[in-house]
Every structure is written in C-alpha cells, then in structure tokens.
CSV table of C-alpha atoms in Angstrom, one decimal:
chain,number,residue,atom,x,y,z
A,29,MET,CA,-8.5,-22.3,22.0
A,30,LYS,CA,-6.0,-21.3,19.4
A,31,THR,CA,-7.1,-22.0,15.8
A,32,ASN,CA,-4.9,-23.1,13.0
A,33,PRO,CA,-4.1,-20.3,10.5
A,34,VAL,CA,-6.0,-20.2,7.2
A,35,LEU,CA,-2.8,-19.0,5.4
A,36,SER,CA,0.8,-19.7,6.3
A,37,VAL,CA,3.7,-18.3,4.2
A,38,ASP,CA,7.2,-19.5,5.0
A,39,GLN,CA,10.4,-18.0,3.7
A,40,LEU,CA,8.7,-17.0,0.4
A,41,LYS,CA,11.0,-15.8,-2.3
A,42,THR,CA,9.7,-14.5,-5.7
A,43,TYR,CA,12.3,-13.3,-8.1
A,44,PHE,CA,12.1,-11.8,-11.6
A,45,TYR,CA,14.8,-12.8,-14.0
A,46,LEU,CA,15.1,-9.7,-16.2
A,47,ASP,CA,18.2,-10.9,-18.1
A,48,GLN,CA,21.2,-13.1,-17.6
A,49,LYS,CA,22.8,-10.9,-14.9
A,50,LYS,CA,19.9,-8.9,-13.5
A,51,VAL,CA,17.5,-10.5,-10.9
A,52,ALA,CA,14.8,-8.5,-9.2
A,53,LYS,CA,14.3,-9.9,-5.7
A,54,ALA,CA,10.7,-8.6,-5.3
A,55,VAL,CA,9.9,-10.9,-2.3
A,56,ASP,CA,12.9,-12.1,-0.4
A,57,GLY,CA,12.3,-14.4,2.5
A,58,VAL,CA,8.8,-13.4,3.7
A,59,SER,CA,7.0,-15.4,6.4
A,60,PHE,CA,3.6,-14.8,8.1
A,61,SER,CA,0.3,-16.3,8.8
A,62,VAL,CA,-3.4,-15.2,8.9
A,63,SER,CA,-6.0,-16.9,11.1
A,64,PRO,CA,-9.8,-17.2,10.6
A,65,GLY,CA,-11.6,-13.9,11.4
A,66,GLU,CA,-8.3,-12.0,11.6
A,67,THR,CA,-7.4,-8.9,9.6
A,68,VAL,CA,-3.7,-8.7,8.9
A,69,ALA,CA,-2.3,-5.6,7.1
A,70,LEU,CA,0.8,-5.7,4.8
A,71,VAL,CA,2.1,-2.1,4.7
A,72,GLY,CA,4.8,-0.3,2.7
A,73,GLU,CA,5.6,2.1,-0.1
A,74,SER,CA,5.2,1.2,-3.8
A,75,GLY,CA,8.0,-1.2,-4.7
A,76,SER,CA,8.3,-2.8,-1.3
A,77,GLY,CA,6.9,-6.1,-2.5
A,78,LYS,CA,3.4,-6.1,-1.1
A,79,SER,CA,1.4,-6.8,-4.3
A,80,ILE,CA,3.9,-9.4,-5.5
A,81,THR,CA,3.4,-11.2,-2.2
A,82,ALA,CA,-0.3,-11.3,-2.8
A,83,LEU,CA,0.1,-12.4,-6.4
A,84,SER,CA,2.5,-15.1,-5.3
A,85,ILE,CA,-0.2,-16.4,-2.9
A,86,MET,CA,-2.7,-16.4,-5.7
A,87,GLN,CA,-0.2,-18.1,-8.0
A,88,LEU,CA,-0.6,-15.3,-10.5
A,89,ILE,CA,3.1,-14.4,-11.1
A,90,GLU,CA,3.8,-14.1,-14.8
A,91,LYS,CA,7.1,-14.6,-16.5
A,92,PRO,CA,9.9,-13.6,-16.1
A,93,GLY,CA,8.9,-14.0,-12.4
A,94,ARG,CA,8.6,-17.2,-10.4
A,95,ILE,CA,8.6,-18.5,-6.9
A,96,VAL,CA,12.1,-19.8,-6.3
A,97,GLU,CA,11.9,-20.8,-2.6
A,98,GLY,CA,9.5,-21.1,0.3
A,99,THR,CA,6.1,-22.5,0.9
A,100,ILE,CA,2.5,-21.3,0.9
A,101,THR,CA,0.0,-23.3,2.9
A,102,LEU,CA,-3.8,-22.7,2.6
A,103,ASP,CA,-5.9,-24.4,5.2
A,104,ASP,CA,-3.2,-27.1,5.7
A,105,LYS,CA,-2.8,-27.7,2.0
A,106,GLU,CA,0.6,-26.8,0.5
A,107,ILE,CA,-0.2,-24.9,-2.7
A,108,THR,CA,3.1,-23.4,-3.7
A,109,ARG,CA,3.6,-25.5,-6.8
A,110,ILE,CA,0.3,-27.3,-7.4
A,111,PRO,CA,-0.8,-27.6,-11.0
A,112,THR,CA,-2.6,-24.7,-12.6
A,113,LYS,CA,-5.9,-26.6,-13.0
A,114,GLN,CA,-6.0,-27.3,-9.2
A,115,MET,CA,-5.1,-23.7,-8.3
A,116,THR,CA,-7.9,-22.5,-10.6
A,117,LYS,CA,-10.4,-24.5,-8.5
A,118,LEU,CA,-9.0,-23.0,-5.3
A,119,ARG,CA,-9.4,-19.4,-6.5
A,120,GLY,CA,-12.9,-18.3,-5.7
A,121,ASN,CA,-13.7,-21.4,-3.7
A,122,GLU,CA,-11.1,-21.0,-0.9
A,123,ILE,CA,-9.2,-17.9,-1.7
A,124,ALA,CA,-10.3,-14.7,-3.4
A,125,MET,CA,-8.8,-11.3,-4.2
A,126,VAL,CA,-10.2,-7.8,-4.5
A,127,PHE,CA,-7.9,-5.8,-6.8
A,128,GLN,CA,-6.8,-2.2,-6.7
A,129,GLU,CA,-8.6,-1.1,-9.8
A,130,PRO,CA,-11.9,-2.9,-10.4
A,131,MET,CA,-12.3,-1.5,-13.9
A,132,THR,CA,-9.3,-3.6,-15.0
A,133,ALA,CA,-10.4,-6.6,-13.0
A,134,LEU,CA,-14.0,-6.7,-14.3
A,135,ASN,CA,-14.6,-7.7,-17.9
A,136,PRO,CA,-15.9,-4.6,-19.8
A,137,VAL,CA,-17.9,-6.7,-22.4
A,138,PHE,CA,-20.0,-8.7,-20.0
A,139,THR,CA,-22.7,-7.5,-17.6
A,140,VAL,CA,-22.2,-7.5,-13.9
A,141,GLY,CA,-24.8,-10.3,-13.7
A,142,ASN,CA,-22.9,-12.5,-16.2
A,143,GLN,CA,-19.7,-12.1,-14.3
A,144,ILE,CA,-21.2,-13.1,-10.9
A,145,THR,CA,-23.3,-16.0,-12.3
A,146,GLU,CA,-20.2,-17.3,-14.1
A,147,MET,CA,-18.5,-17.8,-10.7
A,148,LEU,CA,-21.6,-19.4,-9.2
A,149,ARG,CA,-22.1,-21.8,-12.0
A,150,LYS,CA,-18.4,-22.7,-12.2
A,151,HIS,CA,-17.6,-23.1,-8.6
A,152,ARG,CA,-21.0,-23.9,-7.0
A,153,SER,CA,-22.6,-25.8,-9.9
A,154,MET,CA,-25.8,-23.7,-9.9
A,155,GLU,CA,-28.3,-23.6,-12.7
A,156,LYS,CA,-28.6,-20.4,-14.6
A,157,LYS,CA,-31.8,-19.2,-13.0
A,158,GLN,CA,-30.6,-20.1,-9.5
A,159,ALA,CA,-27.3,-18.3,-10.1
A,160,GLN,CA,-29.1,-15.2,-11.2
A,161,ILE,CA,-31.2,-15.1,-8.0
A,162,GLU,CA,-28.1,-15.7,-5.9
A,163,ALA,CA,-26.2,-12.9,-7.8
A,164,ILE,CA,-29.0,-10.4,-6.9
A,165,ASN,CA,-28.8,-11.5,-3.2
A,166,LEU,CA,-25.0,-11.1,-3.3
A,167,LEU,CA,-25.3,-7.5,-4.7
A,168,ARG,CA,-27.8,-6.7,-1.9
A,169,THR,CA,-25.4,-8.2,0.7
A,170,VAL,CA,-22.7,-5.8,-0.4
A,171,GLY,CA,-25.0,-2.8,-0.1
A,172,ILE,CA,-26.3,-2.3,-3.7
A,173,SER,CA,-30.0,-1.5,-3.3
A,174,ARG,CA,-31.1,-1.6,-7.0
A,175,ALA,CA,-29.5,-5.1,-7.5
A,176,GLU,CA,-32.2,-6.2,-10.0
A,177,GLU,CA,-31.1,-3.4,-12.3
A,178,VAL,CA,-27.3,-3.5,-11.7
A,179,ILE,CA,-27.0,-7.2,-12.8
A,180,HIS,CA,-28.0,-6.0,-16.3
A,181,GLU,CA,-25.4,-3.2,-16.4
A,182,TYR,CA,-21.8,-3.1,-17.6
A,183,PRO,CA,-18.9,-2.0,-15.5
A,184,HIS,CA,-18.4,1.3,-17.2
A,185,GLN,CA,-22.0,2.3,-16.2
A,186,LEU,CA,-21.1,2.1,-12.5
A,187,SER,CA,-19.2,4.4,-10.2
A,188,GLY,CA,-15.9,3.4,-8.8
A,189,GLY,CA,-17.4,2.5,-5.4
A,190,MET,CA,-20.2,0.4,-7.1
A,191,ARG,CA,-17.6,-1.5,-9.1
A,192,GLN,CA,-15.6,-2.2,-6.0
A,193,ARG,CA,-18.8,-3.5,-4.3
A,194,VAL,CA,-19.3,-5.8,-7.3
A,195,MET,CA,-15.8,-7.1,-7.0
A,196,ILE,CA,-16.4,-7.9,-3.3
A,197,ALA,CA,-19.7,-9.6,-4.3
A,198,ILE,CA,-17.7,-11.8,-6.7
A,199,ALA,CA,-15.0,-12.4,-4.2
A,200,ILE,CA,-17.4,-13.7,-1.5
A,201,SER,CA,-19.7,-15.5,-3.8
A,202,CYS,CA,-18.2,-18.9,-2.9
A,203,ASN,CA,-17.5,-18.2,0.8
A,204,PRO,CA,-13.7,-18.2,0.6
A,205,LYS,CA,-11.6,-18.9,3.7
A,206,LEU,CA,-9.2,-16.1,2.7
A,207,LEU,CA,-9.9,-12.7,1.2
A,208,ILE,CA,-6.9,-10.7,-0.1
A,209,ALA,CA,-7.6,-7.0,-0.7
A,210,ASP,CA,-4.8,-5.2,-2.6
A,211,GLU,CA,-5.1,-1.4,-2.1
A,212,PRO,CA,-8.9,-1.8,-2.5
A,213,THR,CA,-9.7,1.9,-2.0
A,214,THR,CA,-6.9,3.7,-3.8
A,215,ALA,CA,-9.1,5.2,-6.6
A,216,LEU,CA,-12.0,6.1,-4.4
A,217,ASP,CA,-12.9,9.3,-2.5
A,218,VAL,CA,-12.5,9.3,1.3
A,219,THR,CA,-16.2,8.7,2.1
A,220,ILE,CA,-16.5,5.7,-0.3
A,221,GLN,CA,-13.1,4.4,1.0
A,222,ALA,CA,-14.6,4.1,4.5
A,223,GLN,CA,-17.7,2.4,3.2
A,224,ILE,CA,-15.7,-0.2,1.2
A,225,LEU,CA,-13.4,-1.0,4.2
A,226,ASP,CA,-16.3,-1.3,6.6
A,227,LEU,CA,-18.0,-3.6,4.1
A,228,MET,CA,-15.0,-5.9,3.8
A,229,VAL,CA,-14.7,-6.1,7.6
A,230,GLU,CA,-18.4,-6.8,7.8
A,231,MET,CA,-18.1,-9.6,5.3
A,232,LYS,CA,-15.1,-11.0,7.0
A,233,GLU,CA,-17.0,-11.2,10.3
A,234,LYS,CA,-20.1,-12.6,8.7
A,235,PHE,CA,-18.3,-15.4,6.9
A,236,ASN,CA,-15.5,-15.8,9.4
A,237,MET,CA,-12.9,-15.3,6.7
A,238,ALA,CA,-9.3,-14.3,7.1
A,239,LEU,CA,-8.5,-10.9,5.6
A,240,LEU,CA,-5.1,-9.9,4.2
A,241,LEU,CA,-5.3,-6.1,3.6
A,242,ILE,CA,-2.5,-4.6,1.5
A,243,THR,CA,-2.1,-0.9,1.8
A,244,HIS,CA,0.4,2.0,2.0
A,245,ASP,CA,-1.8,3.9,4.4
A,246,LEU,CA,-1.1,3.4,8.1
A,247,GLY,CA,-4.2,5.5,8.8
A,248,ILE,CA,-6.3,2.7,7.4
A,249,VAL,CA,-4.3,0.1,9.3
A,250,SER,CA,-5.0,1.8,12.6
A,251,GLU,CA,-8.7,1.6,12.1
A,252,TYR,CA,-9.1,-1.9,10.5
A,253,ALA,CA,-6.2,-4.2,11.2
A,254,ASP,CA,-5.6,-6.6,14.1
A,255,ARG,CA,-2.0,-7.1,13.2
A,256,VAL,CA,0.5,-5.2,11.0
A,257,MET,CA,3.5,-6.3,8.9
A,258,VAL,CA,5.7,-3.5,7.5
A,259,MET,CA,7.5,-4.4,4.3
A,260,TYR,CA,10.6,-2.8,2.8
A,261,GLY,CA,12.8,-4.0,0.0
A,262,GLY,CA,11.0,-7.3,-0.4
A,263,GLN,CA,11.3,-8.2,3.3
A,264,ILE,CA,9.3,-7.7,6.5
A,265,VAL,CA,11.1,-5.2,8.7
A,266,GLU,CA,8.6,-5.0,11.6
A,267,GLU,CA,5.6,-7.0,12.8
A,268,ALA,CA,3.3,-6.6,15.8
A,269,SER,CA,-0.3,-6.2,16.8
A,270,THR,CA,-1.7,-2.9,15.5
A,271,LYS,CA,-2.0,-1.4,19.0
A,272,GLU,CA,1.6,-2.5,20.0
A,273,LEU,CA,3.1,-1.2,16.7
A,274,LEU,CA,1.5,2.2,17.0
A,275,ARG,CA,2.3,2.5,20.7
A,276,THR,CA,6.0,1.4,20.5
A,277,THR,CA,7.2,1.7,16.9
A,278,LYS,CA,10.6,0.3,16.6
A,279,HIS,CA,12.0,0.2,13.0
A,280,PRO,CA,13.1,3.6,11.7
A,281,TYR,CA,11.2,3.0,8.4
A,282,THR,CA,7.9,2.4,10.3
A,283,ARG,CA,8.6,5.5,12.4
A,284,GLY,CA,9.1,7.5,9.1
A,285,LEU,CA,5.8,6.2,7.7
A,286,LEU,CA,3.9,7.3,10.9
A,287,GLU,CA,5.6,10.7,11.0
A,288,SER,CA,4.4,11.3,7.4
A,289,LEU,CA,0.8,11.0,8.4
A,290,PRO,CA,-1.2,14.2,9.1
A,291,ASN,CA,-1.8,14.8,12.9
A,292,LEU,CA,-4.7,17.1,13.7
A,293,THR,CA,-3.9,17.1,17.5
A,294,GLU,CA,-0.4,18.6,17.2
A,295,ASP,CA,0.8,22.0,15.9
A,296,VAL,CA,3.1,20.8,13.1
A,297,ASP,CA,4.2,23.1,10.2
A,298,ARG,CA,4.9,20.3,7.8
A,299,LEU,CA,4.6,16.6,7.5
A,300,GLY,CA,7.6,14.3,8.1
A,301,THR,CA,9.3,12.7,5.1
A,302,ILE,CA,11.6,9.8,4.5
A,303,LYS,CA,14.6,10.9,2.3
A,304,GLY,CA,15.3,9.0,-0.8
A,305,THR,CA,13.3,6.2,-2.5
A,306,VAL,CA,12.9,2.4,-2.2
A,307,PRO,CA,15.8,0.7,-3.9
A,308,PRO,CA,14.9,-1.2,-7.1
A,309,ALA,CA,14.4,-4.9,-6.5
A,310,TYR,CA,17.2,-5.6,-9.0
A,311,ASP,CA,19.7,-3.4,-7.2
A,312,LEU,CA,19.3,-4.1,-3.5
A,313,PRO,CA,22.2,-3.1,-1.1
A,314,THR,CA,24.3,-5.7,0.5
A,315,GLY,CA,23.5,-4.6,4.0
A,316,CYS,CA,20.3,-3.3,5.5
A,317,ARG,CA,18.0,-2.3,2.7
A,318,PHE,CA,17.0,0.8,4.5
A,319,TYR,CA,20.6,1.9,5.2
A,320,ALA,CA,20.8,4.7,2.7
A,321,ARG,CA,17.6,6.4,4.0
A,322,CYS,CA,18.0,5.7,7.7
A,323,PRO,CA,18.8,8.5,10.2
A,324,PHE,CA,20.3,5.9,12.6
A,325,ALA,CA,22.5,4.0,10.2
A,326,MET,CA,25.7,2.5,11.5
A,327,GLU,CA,28.7,1.0,9.7
A,328,LYS,CA,27.6,-2.5,10.3
A,329,CYS,CA,24.2,-1.7,8.7
A,330,LYS,CA,26.1,-1.2,5.4
A,331,GLN,CA,27.9,-4.5,5.8
A,332,SER,CA,25.2,-7.0,6.5
A,333,ASN,CA,21.4,-7.3,6.5
A,334,PRO,CA,20.0,-7.8,10.1
A,335,ASP,CA,17.7,-10.7,10.9
A,336,LEU,CA,14.1,-10.3,11.9
A,337,ILE,CA,14.1,-10.9,15.7
A,338,GLU,CA,11.5,-11.0,18.4
A,339,ILE,CA,12.2,-8.1,20.8
A,340,ASP,CA,9.0,-8.4,22.8
A,341,HIS,CA,6.1,-10.8,22.9
A,342,ASN,CA,5.0,-11.1,19.2
A,343,HIS,CA,6.8,-7.9,18.3
A,344,PHE,CA,9.5,-8.5,15.6
A,345,VAL,CA,11.9,-6.1,14.1
A,346,ARG,CA,14.7,-6.2,11.5
A,347,CYS,CA,17.2,-3.6,12.8
A,348,TYR,CA,20.6,-3.5,14.5
A,349,LEU,CA,19.3,-1.0,16.9
A,350,TYR,CA,17.6,-3.9,18.6
A,351,GLU,CA,20.2,-6.7,18.7
A,352,LYS,CA,19.3,-9.2,21.3
A,353,GLU,CA,22.1,-8.1,23.7
A,354,ASP,CA,20.8,-4.5,23.6
A,355,VAL,CA,17.0,-5.1,23.8
A,356,GLN,CA,16.9,-5.1,27.6
A,357,ASN,CA,18.5,-1.7,27.8
A,358,ASP,CA,16.8,0.0,24.9
A,359,THR,CA,14.6,3.0,25.7
A,360,SER,CA,15.7,5.2,22.8
A,361,TYR,CA,13.0,4.4,20.2
A,362,THR,CA,9.6,4.4,21.7
A,363,SER,CA,6.7,6.3,20.1
A,364,PRO,CA,5.2,9.1,22.2
C-alpha cells in the first residue's frame, strides 16, 4: 500500500532581491516529495540551489531572500507561509536538520548536555533530571560510549565526528518525521564519513523517518539513496531511482558528474571534467541553464529552457535530447 509523502514540495521558488535590478533565482520551480522510510538525495555542485532548497523547507531563509511562489507541505500541513511561532514548534518536533559544519550549528558556550536537554524540555516538556537521563540515552543511541562524560563537555572539546553525532542526537531527540542532512560529512575524513552516514540511515530505519540527503558526491548517493534528484541552476534536471539513474544516465550534466568520479575498475589516465562553472543565480541564461557547458548543445537550447519530462517510468529529465517525440528512438545516451 502506497503511503502519503511526509514532505511535498511543489513549484518552489526562492529568490534573493540583491538590488532593484538584480534578482538571484536560487531555487526556481522545484518539485519533489519524500516518503516515510525513504532516503532521497539532492545532488549538484556548489551554487546549484541544494542548500537553499533545504533552508526554504526549514523556513530559515534570511533577507534579502524569500519564497516567492510554490508550496511546502509537511505531513499534509501546508507550512510555506505559516507564522514564525508555529514553524518554531514544528522544527525539532516534526522536522529536523543536520548542518554541514556542526561547530557553527552548536552553541560554543553551552555544554552538549545543555543543548540536548533544552530541546527535550522545550519540545517534550521534560523535567530537568528526566531530560538529562534522556540526553545520555540519545548520545548512546548515536554511538557515543562515554555519554555520561560528553554531556558535560563543550563542542570545542569534541572531534568533528563526535560533534556531528551530537547534532544527530539533537535532531532525533523529538522523533521528527523528516530529517534533512545538508552535506553532513564534508569536513570529516573518509572513515568517519561512512560511520556518520551509516548512523543516519540506521536512525531513519529505527524511527521510520524520511531522510533528505543533500550532497555533491554521487559516490555517497550510490551507497545510501533510494532516489536521486540532480539540481543545476536552481532547477531539477534529472530525477530517478538511484539504480535507474546510475544505469541509464540521461542528462549531460549528470553524466559529467559521474565521469568525474574515480573508477578503480577502469584504466583511465585522468578524471573527466565539466568545462566552465555553474552560472550565478542572478545571471542565469535565457535557455537551458547548462547550455554553455554542454557538449551536446543545440541552437534551440540557447533559445528556451526545456521542461522536466518523464521519459521512462519515474525517470524525469530536463533536456532537448529527450523531447517526447524522440524518446522512443533514443539510444544515444545510455550509461555503459
């Protein structure tokens, strides 16, 4: 039986009004959903709009940015423009976020214990002693063995991996329905990265949460995500199940990302690259936003931006190489 999604985003547009004439379209018509127990990855280079999408969902966009269009629905509640006080109650209780750098997300002047118990007392109405016991249990749940000592320590006394575990403990403290992880392993070494990702997936399964994983690393996606959305220039350019996307990559941008990954099974002298850079959100091209970097660009790509179309069952792509009339005959762009 199909379950209703925990999160539904429909045609979300988040713009930053930099001055009277310059508008940065950081997120420009993004739609997707995440179901209970599902891990969905949002992938793309820096500047593609991934983090702004996450901050929009959390209602943490600061001026001069604002959501100008679209809707965000959390567990059948439309939360796009609810009052700040109501959104504050939802954060932690129903939706939580693990940030890229825990040292900036954790308060340096409060102990770990204080920061976890504050969440428990605020959102779960626990007494101080009960909250402290629960904080120790949460730290043990996320794999911190000396939890009784760590609750008395400050963030700067912990390693990067330990701080990220504390962030996850805070995030799951109120059993949220949706966990957003924004580049949660960027500052960590490879061994610790795997531990943190394994931990988040374990917590997702334990509490039946929906997990939105934001990353630039398709290697991580191949290991942990059920479904992938590739973002470029503030828009989704390809979406499919992880297995399908890796097997039959369609969009030239996605293909470029995959070719830039190290491959130990092939004798390759150098990694693939994507020429150029992501266009700034305040100076997006009129046509396809990948046009200037695309090895398959056609004249019409310069003139207008293609729609996101379904070319196979639950496989969507935004590219003129796959216009509906050409899909049946297309065999030119399948991954080996």
